[in-house]
Short mmCIF file of C-alpha atoms in Angstrom, two decimals:
data_model
loop_
_atom_site.label_atom_id
_atom_site.label_comp_id
_atom_site.label_asym_id
_atom_site.label_seq_id
_atom_site.Cartn_x
_atom_site.Cartn_y
_atom_site.Cartn_z
CA MET A 7 -6.55 -19.98 -14.31
CA LEU A 8 -8.12 -16.79 -15.67
CA ASP A 9 -9.05 -15.80 -12.12
CA LYS A 10 -5.47 -16.28 -11.05
CA VAL A 11 -4.23 -14.11 -13.93
CA THR A 12 -6.75 -11.39 -13.07
CA HIS A 13 -5.68 -11.54 -9.43
CA LEU A 14 -1.98 -11.28 -10.34
CA ASN A 15 -2.72 -8.31 -12.58
CA ASP A 16 -4.59 -6.65 -9.70
CA LEU A 17 -1.64 -7.22 -7.38
CA TYR A 18 0.72 -5.92 -10.07
CA ASP A 19 -1.34 -2.71 -10.35
CA ILE A 20 -0.82 -2.16 -6.62
CA TYR A 21 2.71 -3.47 -5.99
CA GLY A 22 4.32 -3.44 -9.45
CA GLN A 23 6.41 -0.37 -8.62
CA LEU A 24 8.20 -2.40 -5.92
CA LEU A 25 9.52 -4.87 -8.50
CA THR A 26 12.79 -4.36 -10.38
CA GLN A 27 12.64 -3.06 -13.97
CA LYS A 28 13.53 -6.53 -15.22
CA GLN A 29 10.76 -8.15 -13.19
CA GLN A 30 8.24 -5.57 -14.39
CA HIS A 31 9.29 -6.18 -17.98
CA ILE A 32 8.92 -9.95 -17.85
CA PHE A 33 5.59 -9.68 -16.01
CA GLN A 34 4.20 -7.30 -18.63
CA MET A 35 5.36 -9.42 -21.56
CA TYR A 36 3.67 -12.53 -20.17
CA TYR A 37 0.56 -11.26 -18.39
CA GLN A 38 -0.25 -8.16 -20.37
CA ASP A 39 1.23 -8.56 -23.86
CA ASP A 40 0.38 -12.28 -23.89
CA LEU A 41 3.77 -13.47 -25.19
CA SER A 42 4.63 -17.15 -24.73
CA LEU A 43 7.50 -18.35 -22.52
CA GLY A 44 9.46 -19.17 -25.66
CA GLU A 45 8.94 -15.72 -27.16
CA ILE A 46 10.01 -14.01 -23.95
CA ALA A 47 13.05 -16.28 -23.65
CA GLU A 48 14.10 -15.23 -27.14
CA GLN A 49 13.58 -11.52 -26.41
CA VAL A 50 15.62 -11.46 -23.20
CA ASN A 51 18.13 -14.02 -24.46
CA THR A 52 17.65 -16.68 -21.81
CA SER A 53 16.06 -20.14 -21.48
CA ARG A 54 12.36 -20.92 -21.38
CA GLN A 55 12.92 -22.47 -17.94
CA ALA A 56 14.59 -19.30 -16.64
CA VAL A 57 11.62 -17.22 -17.80
CA TYR A 58 9.24 -19.67 -16.11
CA ASP A 59 11.22 -19.53 -12.85
CA ASN A 60 11.33 -15.73 -12.94
CA LEU A 61 7.58 -15.45 -13.51
CA LYS A 62 6.97 -17.81 -10.62
CA ARG A 63 9.28 -15.74 -8.39
CA VAL A 64 7.55 -12.49 -9.37
CA ALA A 65 4.13 -14.00 -8.56
CA ASN A 66 5.45 -15.08 -5.14
CA ILE A 67 6.85 -11.60 -4.48
CA LEU A 68 3.52 -9.96 -5.37
CA GLU A 69 1.64 -12.41 -3.12
CA SER A 70 4.06 -11.80 -0.26
CA TYR A 71 3.49 -8.02 -0.50
CA GLU A 72 -0.24 -8.66 -0.25
CA THR A 73 0.27 -10.96 2.74
CA LYS A 74 2.18 -8.17 4.48
CA LEU A 75 0.20 -5.08 3.45
CA ASN A 76 -3.27 -6.41 2.51
CA LEU A 77 -3.85 -3.48 0.16
CA TYR A 78 -5.86 -5.47 -2.35
CA LYS A 79 -8.21 -6.73 0.36
CA LYS A 80 -8.40 -3.26 1.91
CA ASP A 81 -9.39 -1.68 -1.42
CA LYS A 82 -12.03 -4.37 -1.99
CA ASP A 83 -13.47 -3.78 1.50
CA LEU A 84 -13.60 -0.01 0.97
CA SER A 85 -15.29 -0.50 -2.41
CA LYS A 86 -18.02 -2.64 -0.86
CA ILE A 87 -18.74 -0.06 1.84
CA LEU A 88 -18.75 2.68 -0.82
CA ASP A 89 -21.36 0.74 -2.79
CA ARG A 90 -23.55 0.49 0.31
CA LEU A 91 -23.04 4.19 0.99
CA GLU A 92 -23.98 5.07 -2.57
CA GLU A 93 -27.17 3.08 -2.12
CA SER A 94 -28.06 4.69 1.21
CA ILE A 95 -27.44 8.17 -0.20
CA GLY A 96 -29.60 7.29 -3.22
CA SER A 97 -32.45 6.34 -0.90
CA LYS A 98 -31.81 9.47 1.22
CA ASN A 99 -31.17 7.42 4.35
CA ILE A 100 -29.08 10.01 6.20
CA GLU A 101 -28.57 8.05 9.43
CA LYS A 102 -27.38 4.95 7.59
CA SER A 103 -25.09 7.11 5.43
CA LYS A 104 -23.50 8.62 8.52
CA GLU A 105 -22.87 5.16 9.96
CA LEU A 106 -21.20 4.06 6.73
CA ILE A 107 -19.00 7.17 6.71
CA THR A 108 -17.79 6.22 10.20
CA LEU A 109 -17.12 2.68 8.98
CA LEU A 110 -15.17 4.01 5.99
CA LYS A 111 -13.04 6.17 8.25
CA GLN A 112 -12.24 3.19 10.46
CA ASN A 113 -11.28 1.11 7.43
CA LEU A 114 -9.05 3.87 6.14
CA GLY A 115 -7.01 3.46 9.33
CA MET B 5 11.70 17.77 13.93
CA LEU B 6 8.48 16.65 15.61
CA ASP B 7 6.72 16.84 12.24
CA LYS B 8 9.37 14.61 10.74
CA VAL B 9 8.98 12.09 13.56
CA THR B 10 5.20 12.07 13.13
CA HIS B 11 5.61 11.59 9.39
CA LEU B 12 8.04 8.70 9.87
CA ASN B 13 5.63 7.07 12.33
CA ASP B 14 2.83 7.43 9.78
CA LEU B 15 4.98 5.81 7.11
CA TYR B 16 5.97 3.07 9.57
CA ASP B 17 2.27 2.34 10.24
CA ILE B 18 1.79 1.77 6.53
CA TYR B 19 5.06 0.13 5.42
CA GLY B 20 6.53 -1.23 8.65
CA GLN B 21 5.63 -4.81 7.73
CA LEU B 22 7.99 -4.57 4.76
CA LEU B 23 10.98 -3.95 7.03
CA THR B 24 13.05 -6.77 8.55
CA GLN B 25 12.42 -7.74 12.19
CA LYS B 26 15.68 -6.07 13.15
CA GLN B 27 14.74 -2.84 11.36
CA GLN B 28 11.31 -2.83 12.99
CA HIS B 29 12.88 -3.36 16.41
CA ILE B 30 15.34 -0.50 16.11
CA PHE B 31 12.67 1.82 14.70
CA GLN B 32 10.30 1.06 17.59
CA MET B 33 12.97 1.54 20.24
CA TYR B 34 13.92 4.96 18.92
CA TYR B 35 10.69 6.45 17.56
CA GLN B 36 8.09 4.79 19.78
CA ASP B 37 9.81 3.82 23.05
CA ASP B 38 11.93 6.98 22.99
CA LEU B 39 15.23 5.29 23.83
CA SER B 40 18.45 7.20 23.09
CA LEU B 41 20.99 6.07 20.49
CA GLY B 42 23.29 5.05 23.36
CA GLU B 43 20.61 2.99 25.08
CA ILE B 44 19.72 1.19 21.84
CA ALA B 45 23.40 0.56 21.08
CA GLU B 46 23.75 -1.10 24.47
CA GLN B 47 20.64 -3.23 23.98
CA VAL B 48 21.60 -4.58 20.58
CA ASN B 49 25.30 -4.73 21.41
CA THR B 50 26.61 -2.41 18.72
CA SER B 51 27.99 1.13 18.39
CA ARG B 52 26.03 4.36 18.68
CA GLN B 53 27.13 5.18 15.12
CA ALA B 54 25.82 1.86 13.80
CA VAL B 55 22.44 2.55 15.39
CA TYR B 56 22.40 6.03 13.86
CA ASP B 57 23.28 4.65 10.41
CA ASN B 58 20.60 1.97 10.69
CA LEU B 59 17.91 4.47 11.70
CA LYS B 60 18.87 6.67 8.78
CA ARG B 61 18.70 3.69 6.42
CA VAL B 62 15.27 2.67 7.74
CA ALA B 63 13.95 6.22 7.27
CA ASN B 64 15.22 6.17 3.67
CA ILE B 65 13.58 2.80 3.01
CA LEU B 66 10.23 4.06 4.36
CA GLU B 67 10.47 7.20 2.24
CA SER B 68 11.34 5.17 -0.85
CA TYR B 69 8.25 2.99 -0.36
CA GLU B 70 6.14 6.15 -0.20
CA THR B 71 7.80 7.50 -3.34
CA LYS B 72 6.87 4.29 -5.15
CA LEU B 73 3.40 3.54 -3.75
CA ASN B 74 2.11 6.93 -2.46
CA LEU B 75 -0.13 5.21 0.09
CA TYR B 76 0.26 7.92 2.72
CA LYS B 77 -0.75 10.60 0.24
CA LYS B 78 -3.58 8.44 -1.09
CA ASP B 79 -4.99 7.89 2.42
CA LYS B 80 -4.79 11.62 3.15
CA ASP B 81 -6.61 12.44 -0.09
CA LEU B 82 -9.35 9.89 0.65
CA SER B 83 -9.75 11.29 4.18
CA LYS B 84 -10.24 14.82 2.87
CA ILE B 85 -12.92 13.69 0.41
CA LEU B 86 -14.59 11.68 3.19
CA ASP B 87 -14.72 14.80 5.37
CA ARG B 88 -16.41 16.72 2.56
CA LEU B 89 -18.82 13.83 2.01
CA GLU B 90 -19.67 13.71 5.71
CA GLU B 91 -20.45 17.43 5.56
CA SER B 92 -22.62 17.13 2.44
CA ILE B 93 -24.55 14.20 3.97
CA GLY B 94 -24.99 16.19 7.17
CA SER B 95 -26.53 19.04 5.19
CA LYS B 96 -28.61 16.52 3.17
CA ASN B 97 -27.09 17.66 -0.12
CA ILE B 98 -27.77 14.46 -2.08
CA GLU B 99 -26.41 15.62 -5.45
CA LYS B 100 -23.14 16.79 -3.94
CA SER B 101 -22.86 13.54 -1.99
CA LYS B 102 -23.25 11.50 -5.16
CA GLU B 103 -20.52 13.53 -6.84
CA LEU B 104 -18.19 12.90 -3.92
CA ILE B 105 -18.93 9.15 -3.99
CA THR B 106 -17.86 9.13 -7.64
CA LEU B 107 -14.69 11.01 -6.71
CA LEU B 108 -13.95 8.51 -3.91
CA LYS B 109 -14.34 5.61 -6.32
CA GLN B 110 -11.92 7.22 -8.77
CA ASN B 111 -9.38 7.78 -5.99
CA LEU B 112 -9.70 4.19 -4.83
CA GLY B 113 -8.47 3.17 -8.28
#
């Protein structure tokens, strides 16, 4: 569950700007401000069920952006190569570092 | 004009998957297969004006994704830092390379 929340927050960091203001607001209240469904329902003057449905829809939208653009996966991949590059620079392995630079450029597209 | 076409193609490479099939098709016919408005109109059985309006709409959608997500700019920025890193590795400047790795990590977010 916590993993799923962390993952949704990561996707929100990347794709949040593509959501409507209302969707951003409800996402933030639940996943960042830790309000309950009931508290959110009261704040936006709707039912608990409507809040639940909206949160589910927002999660699906964020996942569908990732399915289409893969930005989360791409960032993770770049980070891993960067870690390897940092290591090879630290050990002054110039040839290996050059290889990893080429790999980074390919991954950047 | 050519610059604008190149820029739109770059944005399409990044955000094209977020367009509908129909929007992707019309974009490809005009900007990649180099068909004229008249030829596209004939192919999709509509008016030249409708094709023009659709192309304009697609360009606006691509630009609005860039305004929200800045992925094109982000990729360009990363590329520039990578070029500098490649240079500093080539000249075996380890300290500078480490600095640039830190900068890359910050830019990756």
